[in-house]
Structures are given as C-alpha cells and as structure tokens.
Amino acid sequence: MSRTSRTALLAALGLITATGATATVFGATAGAATPGCKVDYTITNQWNTGFGANVAVTNTGDPVTSWTLEWSYGGNQQVTQGWNATITQSGAAVTAKSLSYNGTLATGGSTSFGFNGSYSGTNAVPATFKLNGVTCNTTTQPTDPPTTPPTTPPTTPPTTPPAGSKADNPYAGAKVYVNPDWRAKAEAEPGGSRISNQPTGVWLDRIAAINGTPGARGLRAHLDEALVQKGSGELVVQLVIYNLPGRDCAALASNGELGPTEIDKYKTQYIDPIAAILADPKYAGLRIVTTVEIDSLPNLVTNVAGRPTETANCNVMKENGNYIKGVGYALNKLGAIPNVYNYVDAGHHGWLGWDSNFGPSAELFKQAATAEGSTVANVHGFIVNTANYSALKEDHFKITDSVNGTSVRTSKWIDWNQYTDELSYAQAMRDKLVSLGFDSKLGMLIDTSRNGWGGTARPTGPGALTSVDTYVNGGRYDRRIHLGNWCNQSGAGLGERPQAAPAAGIDAYVWMKPPGESDGASKEIPNTEGKGFDRMCDPTYTGNARNGNSMSGALPDAPLSGQWFSAQFQELMKNAHPAL
C-alpha cells in the first residue's frame, strides 16, 4: 500500500522514562462564542541534552479550519523533530501550524502534536501560548486579532491519518515494543538493566516460532503483550520474517529448516499462518513492522556462478527462483494487511557497496517485490546492516579522500568500494530504488545493535598520512579484520540507541538483532533447527575468498545462532558507543 504523505518533521523514539512535567493553560470556558483556548504542554521524556514533548490544543472559542500555535522558550531549547504539525523556530520563538487532516477544530474540539528537542541547563515549560493570535492564559477576550480569522467548518476530520492509510514513518510518534523474553535475559546479566528496556526485533526463524518455543513466546503472545505496552498511544512491533527455503545459502550457521524446493511449505505453513494472526482485528491498532528475509536476496547477486565467491547452494536457489518467489509471496500477503509495514533486507555496504553488486542488487529487489502477485507498493522501505557490524558513519575519512594523490578506494580496507559506512550506503540505495520505481517516500532502517565500535580502541582522529592504508586503518571505527567478517565479532559494541528519523531518508535506527544473541556456533553442535557449522564462527579459521582469506575475528565458545551468548553481551556493553 503506497503512502499518501510524509510530514516534514518526524519523531524520535520516546525510549527514556517520562519526567511528567506538564503545563495546562486555560482560556475561555468551553462553549464560549469568543476566542479562547486550552493548551496542555507535557514533557513526556527527558535525558541529558534532549527531551520529548506532547502538546494538546483545545479550541474553546469559535470553530476554526486551520490553526497556528505560538510560544517562546525561556532557555536555549531547540525543536529538532516533530509530528502532526509543521513546526518552525526562530530564536526562542516557536510556531506550530496544523496539517491538512487536523486543522479543523469545532468549539470544544481538540487535537495534539508532539516533538523532540535539545536543551542544556534548565528546560522550563513555556509560560504563554497563543492560538491564532489568542493568548491562551487569559479568561477574557484578547485584544490581539487572530492571525487566521475563524470560519464555520464542515465536519471535523480525524486528527490522525485516515483509517486504512499508513503512517509515512511508522516509528514517528510511537513507542516500540520491548520483548519481555529478551529483557529478562538482559536483566539477568550484570549491568544489563542499563539497556533491557530497549526495543529489539522478534525473530520468527522457523515454523515453530509462530506458536512459541521453549523460553520464547509465540507471535500471538507477543502481540497481546504489545497491546498492554501500547496503552493509549502508538506502538511499533518489529518482526523478522526469516525462513526461506534453502535460507542463507552462503552461511551455514544461519541455514534454516526448509529445503531448497519447499516453497509451498514456506507459503502455507509459515507465511499464511503469520498473515492470519497479523490480520486479526484485535491487533489493528498496532503498527507492525516486518523485516523480510534477512541476508538472502543479495546472495543471488554475489555468491553465484561467475562470481569469485560462488557457492553451489546459491546457484541452486538462483536457478529454482524460490528466494524471489518466497519474498514476493511474503510481501503480497503481509502487505495486504493495513497496519503492516514491510521492509526488505538490502544487505550492507561491505557486501553490496561495489558497483558490480549495487545496481544488480537493486534490480533484484524490484524483481522480488513484483513477484507472486506483489507490487512495489507492498514495500514500505528497506533495512540495512541487519545483524551486522558495519559502522554507522566513519568520521575520519571520506570515499573522495586521497593520500599523496592516491584514492582511499585503493586501500585494502575499502578495496574499491563506493561507500565507507552504512548511512551513506543506505541513503544511496534508497535513491537507487526510488529511481527504479519504488515509492518516492521510501524509508530506510539501519540496524545499529552492534556497530558502535566504542571502547579504548576507538580512534579519535584520522590515521597517519604515510599511505592510504595507514590513513584508513588508523582512523576507522570499524575494527574488524575484514569487512567480510560477520560472526560474533571480537571488539564490537552497542551502537546508536533506537530512534526515529535520525537522518534524511532514514525512518529509524533499530536494534533488529537482539544484542547478546549469537550469530552462530564456534564449533559444530548437533541441533534440530537446521543450523549448520560455519567456519566463519570459528576463531581459529584463516578465511576464504569472501573475507579476503583473513582470520574470522569471531569470539570463542559461541552457542548456536539465536541462543544467548553472555560473553558477547558483556563485550557489547563494554564497547558501546555512545557509551552506557
């Protein structure tokens, strides 16, 4: 389902405990025939240098068809992102104007909008508000003329997007579901309570996960808990759809339960039951984000015949078409549900950032999005860096830099890639996908759960200008041995905390991979989940063509993928950036 509009300013996630600071300003009594207004300004959450606020506006005077609310701050507060209003600021003065769907306010009618801001020092609630020029803290007729003369309106439209339409950014103005199963594991770790209330993805990585497995609740139980967490506001639930036939053909640690030809089983026993649950009217008030089939489609570009990293399993999946069919079917079935937002996996810059991979991958994503009766309208966006470690933004070098006349693209680390980090890659991939016919309002997600690379090894400036290699290696945040290393990486840290609309074209930073869940076992472990042993998870492995024949960089003593890995969790907290 395509989007109808995107507000100019989007919300960051309110993930910090609310402070409860509130101001209620009254004007004339309800039903009065003269101008009047009531404003409730509530600081919903506050942290060291930022805060979130909600503003409820009630018109107690004559009806209006549009409104402008004005106030001034007494400190250095700055509005950074907002929703349900167009908000501008000049110095201390702030102006919020209604949008097309919430401008009409009958006598006694109310609407609300919200925003996030920055501050330092004090963060006092503004003393005075004006609605269309009317001062809201007086009980008498004001002398100031309204900036927008009131007129008699038609029926009052809704103050949220119309039923059946989707939010431009599902994360805007919404809380995000905290998985109680993951929270309990995090809180059982020393220091884990510092992050245990962060939202993470719920991985449906096999058919049994739909109804629940030992130690993990099923899909309905998660959605029921999400309704409790939602309360009266908006809430996003993040699901990972991850069970394609012949899944992850180039990575044995994340192989799945379905064989290469079991596409019908994927449709009828996996996607159809998930779709039936998500379509239950009981859950219609939730914003359900589905991230569709992590790390599978890119394999059909990079790990097939004619490529140095060819694998027989990927050749099979390209020839039988079941990756394309499976993704198309999932998008079609899930995209038909009004409150589901599909985000397709788009790899990461260290996989698809080369010219030979970038364009062909985007073309393949469109092919999958239009397979099995689906259309590009079923794709709300794409997600990058899922369960990976690529740095969000490298500050100490740019792809256009050169050292002594030699481009940094020739360095061993960059190796002719077009991108240095996930933010630049995500924004470029978005532009490419839009050029191929995807929605111009396409949004991207970046998984920042394990790409912080903080701690004592984090560089504070560029590397030495001796060569392109010393320059890049000395300054890069990403401390992996090679960009191709992906399994339980030593030295990694938690990245940016989940937040909405952090950069142009980015719907949210998310923790789709729950920190502390293993990427794969460091030695062979018999299991009933179809998960194999991948040498890239073995810390003694000396590599292959996909990682430049480098050491794997994996942590030792890791359990099966998806199982709790305490040592990794502790290392991620120790090396978090921003620091905990």
Coordinates of C-alpha atoms in Angstrom, one line a residue:
M1 CA 0.0 0.0 0.0
S2 CA 1.6 3.3 -1.1
R3 CA 1.9 6.3 1.2
T4 CA -0.2 9.4 0.9
S5 CA 2.0 12.0 2.6
R6 CA 5.2 12.4 4.6
T7 CA 5.2 15.0 7.3
A8 CA 8.2 17.4 7.0
L9 CA 9.3 16.6 10.5
L10 CA 9.4 13.2 12.1
A11 CA 9.6 11.8 15.6
A12 CA 12.4 10.3 17.6
L13 CA 11.5 7.4 19.8
G14 CA 10.4 8.2 23.3
L15 CA 12.5 5.5 25.0
I16 CA 13.5 7.3 28.2
T17 CA 11.4 7.4 31.3
A18 CA 8.9 10.3 31.2
T19 CA 9.6 13.1 33.6
G20 CA 5.9 14.1 33.9
A21 CA 6.5 17.8 33.6
T22 CA 3.2 19.3 32.4
A23 CA 1.6 22.7 32.0
T24 CA -2.1 23.3 31.5
V25 CA -3.1 26.7 30.3
F26 CA -6.8 27.7 30.2
G27 CA -8.6 30.3 28.2
A28 CA -12.3 31.0 27.9
T29 CA -14.7 28.3 29.0
A30 CA -16.0 25.6 26.6
G31 CA -18.9 26.8 24.5
A32 CA -18.0 30.4 24.6
A33 CA -18.7 32.4 21.4
T34 CA -15.5 34.4 21.8
P35 CA -12.0 33.2 21.0
G36 CA -10.4 31.0 23.7
C37 CA -8.1 28.0 24.1
K38 CA -6.7 25.5 26.4
V39 CA -3.1 24.1 25.9
D40 CA -1.6 21.1 27.7
Y41 CA 2.2 21.0 27.2
T42 CA 3.7 17.8 28.6
I43 CA 7.4 16.8 28.7
T44 CA 7.0 13.1 28.0
N45 CA 10.6 12.2 28.4
Q46 CA 13.9 13.9 29.1
W47 CA 17.6 12.9 29.1
N48 CA 21.0 14.7 29.4
T49 CA 20.6 17.0 26.4
G50 CA 17.3 16.2 24.9
F51 CA 13.6 15.9 25.6
G52 CA 10.3 14.9 24.1
A53 CA 7.0 16.8 24.4
N54 CA 3.4 16.5 23.6
V55 CA 1.1 19.5 23.1
A56 CA -2.7 19.1 23.3
V57 CA -4.7 22.0 22.0
T58 CA -8.4 22.5 22.7
N59 CA -10.4 25.3 21.0
T60 CA -12.9 26.8 23.5
G61 CA -13.9 29.6 21.1
D62 CA -15.5 29.8 17.7
P63 CA -14.7 27.0 15.2
V64 CA -11.6 27.2 13.0
T65 CA -10.5 25.4 9.9
S66 CA -6.7 25.8 10.5
W67 CA -4.7 26.8 13.5
T68 CA -1.3 28.3 14.4
L69 CA 0.1 27.8 17.9
E70 CA 2.9 30.1 19.1
W71 CA 5.1 30.1 22.2
S72 CA 8.6 31.2 23.3
Y73 CA 11.2 29.4 25.4
G74 CA 12.9 31.0 28.3
G75 CA 16.1 28.9 27.8
N76 CA 18.0 27.6 24.8
Q77 CA 15.6 24.8 23.8
Q78 CA 15.6 23.9 20.2
V79 CA 12.9 21.8 18.4
T80 CA 14.6 19.1 16.4
Q81 CA 11.9 16.8 15.1
G82 CA 8.1 16.8 15.3
W83 CA 4.9 15.2 14.1
N84 CA 1.2 16.1 13.5
A85 CA 2.2 19.7 12.9
T86 CA 4.6 21.8 10.9
I87 CA 7.0 23.3 13.5
T88 CA 9.4 26.1 12.8
Q89 CA 11.6 28.1 15.2
S90 CA 13.3 31.4 15.1
G91 CA 15.5 32.1 18.1
A92 CA 13.3 31.3 21.2
A93 CA 10.0 31.7 19.3
V94 CA 8.3 28.5 18.1
T95 CA 5.4 28.3 15.6
A96 CA 3.4 25.1 15.1
K97 CA 0.9 25.0 12.2
S98 CA -1.9 22.5 11.6
L99 CA -1.7 19.9 8.8
S100 CA -4.4 19.1 6.2
Y101 CA -6.1 16.5 8.4
N102 CA -6.1 18.2 11.8
G103 CA -6.7 21.9 11.1
T104 CA -10.5 21.9 11.8
L105 CA -11.4 22.5 15.4
A106 CA -15.0 22.9 16.4
T107 CA -15.9 24.7 19.6
G108 CA -14.6 22.3 22.3
G109 CA -12.6 20.4 19.7
S110 CA -9.1 19.1 20.4
T111 CA -6.0 17.9 18.6
S112 CA -2.4 17.2 19.6
F113 CA 1.1 17.1 18.2
G114 CA 4.5 16.3 19.5
F115 CA 8.1 16.9 19.0
N116 CA 11.6 16.2 20.3
G117 CA 14.1 18.9 21.2
S118 CA 17.5 19.7 22.6
Y119 CA 18.5 21.8 25.6
S120 CA 21.1 22.5 28.2
G121 CA 20.7 23.8 31.7
T122 CA 17.0 24.1 32.5
N123 CA 14.1 23.0 30.5
A124 CA 11.2 25.1 31.8
V125 CA 7.7 24.8 30.4
P126 CA 6.8 27.9 28.3
A127 CA 4.6 30.4 30.2
T128 CA 2.4 31.6 27.4
F129 CA 0.7 30.2 24.3
K130 CA -1.2 31.9 21.5
L131 CA -3.7 30.0 19.3
N132 CA -4.4 32.0 16.1
G133 CA -3.3 35.1 17.9
V134 CA -5.4 34.4 21.0
T135 CA -3.5 34.3 24.3
C136 CA -4.5 31.1 26.0
N137 CA -3.7 32.1 29.6
T138 CA -6.4 34.7 29.9
T139 CA -10.1 34.3 30.7
T140 CA -11.2 37.5 28.9
Q141 CA -11.5 38.5 25.2
P142 CA -8.0 39.2 23.9
T143 CA -7.1 42.4 22.1
D144 CA -4.7 40.6 19.7
P145 CA -6.5 39.8 16.4
P146 CA -6.3 36.2 15.3
T147 CA -3.6 35.6 12.6
T148 CA -6.2 33.3 10.9
P149 CA -9.8 34.5 11.1
P150 CA -12.1 31.7 12.2
T151 CA -14.7 30.4 9.8
T152 CA -17.5 27.9 10.1
P153 CA -16.1 24.5 9.2
P154 CA -17.5 21.3 7.7
T155 CA -17.5 18.2 9.9
T156 CA -14.4 17.7 12.0
P157 CA -11.8 15.4 10.2
P158 CA -9.7 13.0 12.2
T159 CA -6.5 14.2 13.9
T160 CA -4.6 11.2 12.7
P161 CA -4.2 9.8 9.2
P162 CA -7.5 8.3 7.9
A163 CA -8.3 4.7 8.7
G164 CA -6.8 2.3 6.2
S165 CA -3.9 4.6 5.4
K166 CA -0.4 4.1 6.7
A167 CA 1.8 6.5 8.6
D168 CA 4.6 7.8 6.4
N169 CA 7.1 6.7 9.1
P170 CA 5.6 4.1 11.5
Y171 CA 8.2 4.9 14.1
A172 CA 7.2 8.6 14.2
G173 CA 5.5 9.5 17.5
A174 CA 5.4 5.8 18.6
K175 CA 6.9 3.7 21.3
V176 CA 8.5 0.4 20.1
Y177 CA 7.8 -3.0 21.6
V178 CA 10.2 -4.3 24.2
N179 CA 10.4 -8.1 24.0
P180 CA 10.0 -9.4 27.6
D181 CA 11.9 -12.6 26.8
W182 CA 15.0 -10.6 25.7
R183 CA 14.5 -8.2 28.5
A184 CA 14.6 -11.0 31.1
K185 CA 17.9 -12.3 29.7
A186 CA 19.4 -8.8 29.6
E187 CA 18.4 -8.1 33.2
A188 CA 19.9 -11.4 34.3
E189 CA 23.3 -10.1 33.2
P190 CA 25.5 -7.8 35.4
G191 CA 24.8 -4.3 34.2
G192 CA 22.2 -5.5 31.7
S193 CA 19.4 -3.4 33.2
R194 CA 21.0 -0.4 31.5
I195 CA 19.7 -1.5 28.2
S196 CA 17.0 -4.0 29.0
N197 CA 14.2 -1.6 28.1
Q198 CA 15.4 -1.1 24.6
P199 CA 13.2 -2.4 21.8
T200 CA 14.5 -5.3 19.7
G201 CA 13.3 -7.4 16.9
V202 CA 11.2 -10.7 17.3
W203 CA 12.8 -13.3 15.1
L204 CA 10.3 -15.8 13.5
D205 CA 13.1 -18.0 12.3
R206 CA 11.2 -21.3 12.0
I207 CA 7.6 -22.5 11.8
A208 CA 7.6 -23.5 15.5
A209 CA 8.4 -19.9 16.5
I210 CA 4.9 -18.8 15.4
N211 CA 3.3 -20.7 18.3
G212 CA 6.3 -20.4 20.6
T213 CA 9.3 -22.4 21.6
P214 CA 10.9 -23.3 25.0
G215 CA 11.8 -20.0 26.6
A216 CA 10.3 -17.8 23.8
R217 CA 6.6 -16.8 23.5
G218 CA 4.8 -17.2 20.2
L219 CA 3.6 -14.5 17.9
R220 CA 0.1 -14.0 19.4
A221 CA 1.6 -13.8 22.9
H222 CA 4.0 -11.1 21.7
L223 CA 1.1 -9.1 20.1
D224 CA -1.0 -9.4 23.2
E225 CA 1.8 -8.1 25.3
A226 CA 2.3 -5.3 22.7
L227 CA -1.3 -4.2 23.3
V228 CA -0.5 -3.9 27.0
Q229 CA 2.6 -1.9 26.3
K230 CA 0.8 0.3 23.8
G231 CA -1.7 1.9 26.2
S232 CA -3.4 4.8 24.5
G233 CA -0.5 5.8 22.3
E234 CA 1.0 4.4 19.1
L235 CA 3.3 1.3 19.3
V236 CA 5.5 -0.4 16.7
V237 CA 6.1 -4.2 16.9
Q238 CA 9.2 -5.3 15.0
L239 CA 9.1 -8.8 13.4
V240 CA 11.8 -10.6 11.4
I241 CA 10.4 -12.8 8.7
Y242 CA 13.2 -15.4 8.3
N243 CA 12.5 -18.9 7.0
L244 CA 13.0 -19.0 3.2
P245 CA 13.6 -22.4 1.5
G246 CA 17.3 -23.0 1.4
R247 CA 17.8 -20.0 3.6
D248 CA 21.2 -18.1 3.7
C249 CA 22.8 -20.3 1.0
A250 CA 26.3 -18.9 1.7
A251 CA 26.3 -19.0 5.5
L252 CA 25.9 -22.4 7.1
A253 CA 25.4 -21.0 10.7
S254 CA 22.1 -19.5 9.7
N255 CA 20.7 -22.2 7.4
G256 CA 17.1 -23.0 8.1
E257 CA 14.6 -25.8 8.4
L258 CA 13.2 -25.7 4.9
G259 CA 14.9 -27.4 2.0
P260 CA 15.6 -25.6 -1.3
T261 CA 12.4 -26.8 -3.0
E262 CA 10.0 -26.4 -0.1
I263 CA 8.4 -23.2 -1.3
D264 CA 4.8 -24.5 -0.9
K265 CA 5.5 -25.3 2.8
Y266 CA 7.0 -21.8 3.2
K267 CA 3.8 -20.3 1.9
T268 CA 1.2 -22.5 3.6
Q269 CA 2.8 -23.4 6.9
Y270 CA 4.9 -20.2 7.5
I271 CA 3.7 -17.1 5.8
D272 CA 0.0 -17.9 5.7
P273 CA -0.3 -18.5 9.5
I274 CA 1.7 -15.4 10.3
A275 CA -0.5 -13.3 8.0
A276 CA -3.7 -14.7 9.6
I277 CA -2.5 -13.7 13.0
L278 CA -1.4 -10.2 12.0
A279 CA -4.8 -9.7 10.2
D280 CA -6.7 -10.3 13.4
P281 CA -8.8 -7.1 14.1
K282 CA -7.6 -7.4 17.7
Y283 CA -4.2 -6.1 16.6
A284 CA -5.4 -3.5 14.1
G285 CA -4.2 -0.7 16.4
L286 CA -0.6 -1.8 16.4
R287 CA 2.0 -0.7 13.8
I288 CA 3.6 -3.9 12.7
V289 CA 7.0 -3.6 11.0
T290 CA 8.1 -6.8 9.2
T291 CA 11.7 -7.1 8.0
V292 CA 11.6 -9.6 5.2
E293 CA 14.1 -12.4 4.8
I294 CA 17.5 -11.2 6.0
D295 CA 20.7 -11.9 4.0
S296 CA 19.1 -14.0 1.3
L297 CA 18.4 -12.0 -1.9
P298 CA 21.9 -10.4 -2.1
N299 CA 23.3 -14.0 -2.3
L300 CA 21.7 -14.3 -5.7
V301 CA 24.0 -11.5 -6.9
T302 CA 27.3 -12.1 -5.2
N303 CA 27.6 -15.8 -4.5
V304 CA 26.5 -17.4 -7.8
A305 CA 28.2 -18.7 -10.9
G306 CA 30.6 -16.1 -12.4
R307 CA 31.5 -14.6 -9.1
P308 CA 34.6 -15.4 -7.1
T309 CA 32.5 -16.3 -4.0
E310 CA 30.3 -18.8 -5.9
T311 CA 28.6 -21.5 -3.8
A312 CA 26.6 -24.5 -5.1
N313 CA 23.7 -23.8 -2.8
C314 CA 23.3 -20.2 -4.0
N315 CA 23.4 -21.4 -7.6
V316 CA 20.5 -23.8 -6.8
M317 CA 18.4 -21.0 -5.2
K318 CA 19.0 -18.7 -8.2
E319 CA 18.0 -21.4 -10.7
N320 CA 14.9 -22.5 -8.9
G321 CA 13.7 -19.0 -8.1
N322 CA 12.4 -19.8 -4.7
Y323 CA 14.0 -16.8 -3.0
I324 CA 12.3 -14.5 -5.4
K325 CA 9.0 -16.4 -5.1
G326 CA 9.2 -16.5 -1.3
V327 CA 9.9 -12.8 -0.8
G328 CA 7.2 -11.8 -3.4
Y329 CA 4.7 -14.0 -1.7
A330 CA 5.5 -12.7 1.8
L331 CA 5.3 -9.1 0.6
N332 CA 2.0 -9.7 -1.1
K333 CA 0.3 -11.5 1.8
L334 CA 1.7 -9.2 4.5
G335 CA 1.4 -6.0 2.6
A336 CA -2.4 -6.6 2.2
I337 CA -2.8 -6.0 5.9
P338 CA -3.4 -2.3 6.5
N339 CA -1.3 -1.9 9.6
V340 CA 1.7 -4.0 8.4
Y341 CA 4.8 -2.1 7.1
N342 CA 7.2 -4.3 5.0
Y343 CA 10.9 -3.5 5.0
V344 CA 13.0 -5.7 2.7
D345 CA 16.6 -6.6 3.6
A346 CA 19.2 -4.8 1.5
G347 CA 22.5 -6.2 2.8
H348 CA 25.1 -3.7 3.9
H349 CA 27.8 -1.6 2.3
G350 CA 30.5 -4.2 2.9
W351 CA 28.6 -6.6 0.8
L352 CA 26.8 -4.7 -1.9
G353 CA 28.7 -1.4 -2.0
W354 CA 30.7 -2.2 -5.1
D355 CA 29.5 -1.1 -8.5
S356 CA 29.2 -4.6 -9.7
N357 CA 26.9 -5.5 -6.8
F358 CA 25.0 -2.3 -6.0
G359 CA 22.9 -1.8 -9.2
P360 CA 22.2 -5.5 -9.8
S361 CA 21.0 -6.0 -6.2
A362 CA 18.6 -3.1 -6.5
E363 CA 17.2 -4.6 -9.7
L364 CA 16.8 -7.9 -8.0
F365 CA 15.0 -6.3 -5.1
K366 CA 12.5 -4.9 -7.6
Q367 CA 12.1 -8.3 -9.2
A368 CA 11.3 -9.9 -5.8
A369 CA 8.9 -7.0 -4.9
T370 CA 6.9 -7.7 -8.1
A371 CA 6.8 -11.5 -7.9
E372 CA 3.9 -13.7 -6.9
G373 CA 1.3 -11.0 -7.4
S374 CA 3.1 -8.4 -5.3
T375 CA 3.9 -4.8 -6.4
V376 CA 6.4 -2.2 -5.2
A377 CA 3.5 -0.6 -3.3
N378 CA 3.8 -3.5 -0.8
V379 CA 7.3 -2.3 0.2
H380 CA 7.3 0.5 2.8
G381 CA 11.1 0.5 2.9
F382 CA 14.4 -1.4 3.2
I383 CA 16.6 -2.4 6.1
V384 CA 20.4 -2.5 6.0
N385 CA 23.2 -3.9 8.3
T386 CA 20.8 -6.3 9.9
A387 CA 22.7 -8.5 12.4
N388 CA 25.9 -7.0 11.0
Y389 CA 28.7 -4.8 12.3
S390 CA 29.4 -2.1 9.7
A391 CA 30.0 1.3 11.2
L392 CA 27.1 3.8 11.0
K393 CA 29.3 6.7 10.0
E394 CA 33.0 6.9 9.6
D395 CA 34.0 10.4 10.5
H396 CA 37.8 10.4 9.9
F397 CA 37.8 9.7 6.1
K398 CA 35.6 10.1 3.1
I399 CA 35.4 8.0 -0.1
T400 CA 36.6 11.0 -2.0
D401 CA 39.8 11.4 0.0
S402 CA 43.3 10.7 -1.3
V403 CA 46.7 10.4 0.3
N404 CA 49.7 11.6 -1.8
G405 CA 47.5 11.6 -4.8
T406 CA 46.2 8.0 -4.2
S407 CA 42.5 7.4 -3.7
V408 CA 41.5 5.8 -0.4
R409 CA 39.4 3.5 -2.5
T410 CA 42.6 1.6 -3.3
S411 CA 43.2 0.8 0.4
K412 CA 43.0 -2.8 1.5
W413 CA 40.0 -2.0 3.8
I414 CA 37.9 -0.1 1.3
D415 CA 39.0 -2.2 -1.7
W416 CA 37.3 0.0 -4.3
N417 CA 34.0 0.1 -2.5
Q418 CA 31.9 3.2 -3.2
Y419 CA 30.9 3.6 0.4
T420 CA 32.6 3.9 3.7
D421 CA 29.7 3.3 6.1
E422 CA 26.1 2.3 6.5
L423 CA 24.5 5.7 6.5
S424 CA 25.9 6.8 3.1
Y425 CA 25.1 3.3 1.7
A426 CA 21.5 3.3 3.0
Q427 CA 20.8 6.8 1.5
A428 CA 22.4 5.9 -1.8
M429 CA 20.5 2.6 -2.0
R430 CA 17.3 4.4 -1.2
D431 CA 17.9 6.9 -4.1
K432 CA 18.6 4.0 -6.5
L433 CA 15.5 2.1 -5.5
V434 CA 13.3 5.2 -6.0
S435 CA 14.8 5.6 -9.4
L436 CA 13.7 2.1 -10.2
G437 CA 10.0 2.8 -9.4
F438 CA 9.7 2.4 -5.6
D439 CA 7.8 4.9 -3.6
S440 CA 9.5 8.3 -3.5
K441 CA 8.8 8.4 0.2
L442 CA 10.6 5.1 0.7
G443 CA 12.1 4.8 4.2
M444 CA 15.3 3.0 5.3
L445 CA 16.1 1.3 8.6
I446 CA 19.7 0.8 9.9
D447 CA 20.4 -1.9 12.5
T448 CA 22.7 -0.3 15.0
S449 CA 22.6 -3.0 17.6
R450 CA 26.3 -4.0 17.3
N451 CA 28.1 -1.4 15.2
G452 CA 29.1 1.2 17.9
W453 CA 32.8 0.1 18.0
G454 CA 33.5 2.1 21.1
G455 CA 35.9 1.4 23.9
T456 CA 39.6 2.1 24.2
A457 CA 40.3 1.0 20.6
R458 CA 38.1 3.7 19.1
P459 CA 40.2 6.2 17.1
T460 CA 39.9 9.9 17.9
G461 CA 41.2 11.2 14.7
P462 CA 42.5 10.3 11.2
G463 CA 45.3 7.8 10.6
A464 CA 48.8 8.8 9.6
L465 CA 49.2 10.1 6.0
T466 CA 52.0 7.7 5.3
S467 CA 49.8 5.7 2.9
V468 CA 46.1 5.1 2.1
D469 CA 46.3 2.1 4.3
T470 CA 47.7 3.8 7.4
Y471 CA 45.3 6.7 6.9
V472 CA 42.2 4.5 6.7
N473 CA 43.2 1.8 9.2
G474 CA 44.3 4.4 11.7
G475 CA 41.1 6.3 11.6
R476 CA 38.3 3.8 11.0
Y477 CA 35.9 3.0 13.8
D478 CA 35.0 -0.5 12.4
R479 CA 37.8 -2.6 13.9
R480 CA 37.1 -5.9 12.2
I481 CA 39.9 -7.7 10.5
H482 CA 37.9 -7.6 7.2
L483 CA 34.6 -6.1 6.0
G484 CA 33.5 -9.7 5.1
N485 CA 33.7 -10.9 8.8
W486 CA 30.2 -11.3 10.2
C487 CA 30.1 -13.8 13.0
N488 CA 30.3 -12.8 16.7
Q489 CA 32.9 -10.2 16.1
S490 CA 35.5 -9.5 18.8
G491 CA 35.7 -5.9 20.0
A492 CA 32.2 -4.9 18.8
G493 CA 30.0 -2.6 20.8
L494 CA 26.4 -1.5 21.0
G495 CA 25.7 1.3 18.5
E496 CA 23.3 4.2 18.4
R497 CA 20.2 3.7 20.5
P498 CA 16.9 3.1 18.6
Q499 CA 15.4 6.4 17.4
A500 CA 13.1 7.6 14.6
A501 CA 14.0 9.8 11.7
P502 CA 17.7 10.3 12.7
A503 CA 18.8 11.4 9.2
A504 CA 17.5 12.2 5.7
G505 CA 15.6 9.2 4.2
I506 CA 16.1 7.1 7.3
D507 CA 12.9 6.0 9.1
A508 CA 14.8 4.8 12.2
Y509 CA 17.9 3.3 13.8
V510 CA 16.8 0.0 15.2
W511 CA 18.1 -2.9 17.2
M512 CA 16.7 -5.6 15.0
K513 CA 19.3 -8.2 16.1
P514 CA 18.9 -8.5 19.8
P515 CA 22.3 -7.9 21.4
G516 CA 23.5 -11.0 23.2
E517 CA 22.1 -13.5 20.7
S518 CA 24.8 -15.5 18.9
D519 CA 25.4 -15.3 15.1
G520 CA 26.5 -19.0 15.1
A521 CA 28.3 -21.7 17.0
S522 CA 32.1 -21.6 17.1
K523 CA 32.2 -25.4 16.8
E524 CA 29.8 -28.0 15.4
I525 CA 26.8 -28.5 17.7
P526 CA 24.1 -31.1 16.7
N527 CA 20.6 -29.5 16.7
T528 CA 17.1 -29.9 15.4
E529 CA 16.8 -26.3 13.9
G530 CA 18.6 -27.0 10.7
K531 CA 21.6 -24.8 11.7
G532 CA 25.0 -25.8 10.4
F533 CA 28.5 -25.1 11.5
D534 CA 30.1 -22.2 9.6
R535 CA 33.9 -21.9 9.9
M536 CA 33.5 -18.1 9.9
C537 CA 32.3 -18.5 13.5
D538 CA 35.5 -20.4 14.4
P539 CA 38.1 -18.0 15.9
T540 CA 40.9 -20.3 14.5
Y541 CA 39.6 -20.1 10.9
T542 CA 42.0 -18.4 8.5
G543 CA 39.3 -17.4 6.0
N544 CA 38.1 -17.7 2.4
A545 CA 37.5 -15.6 -0.7
R546 CA 34.6 -13.8 0.9
N547 CA 36.8 -12.3 3.7
G548 CA 40.0 -11.9 1.8
N549 CA 41.4 -15.0 3.3
S550 CA 41.7 -13.3 6.7
M551 CA 41.1 -14.5 10.2
S552 CA 37.5 -14.7 11.1
G553 CA 37.7 -12.4 14.1
A554 CA 35.0 -14.4 15.9
L555 CA 34.6 -14.8 19.6
P556 CA 35.3 -18.3 21.1
D557 CA 32.8 -20.6 22.8
A558 CA 29.7 -19.3 21.0
P559 CA 26.4 -21.2 21.0
L560 CA 24.1 -21.8 18.1
S561 CA 22.7 -18.8 16.2
G562 CA 19.9 -17.1 18.2
Q563 CA 21.0 -18.6 21.5
W564 CA 22.1 -16.4 24.4
F565 CA 25.8 -15.6 24.4
S566 CA 26.7 -13.9 27.7
A567 CA 30.3 -13.1 26.8
Q568 CA 29.3 -11.3 23.7
F569 CA 26.6 -9.4 25.6
Q570 CA 29.1 -8.2 28.1
E571 CA 31.6 -7.1 25.4
L572 CA 28.9 -5.2 23.5
M573 CA 28.1 -3.2 26.6
K574 CA 31.7 -2.6 27.4
N575 CA 32.4 -1.2 23.9
A576 CA 29.1 0.6 23.5
H577 CA 29.2 3.9 21.6
P578 CA 27.6 6.1 22.7
A579 CA 28.9 4.7 26.0
L580 CA 26.4 3.4 28.6

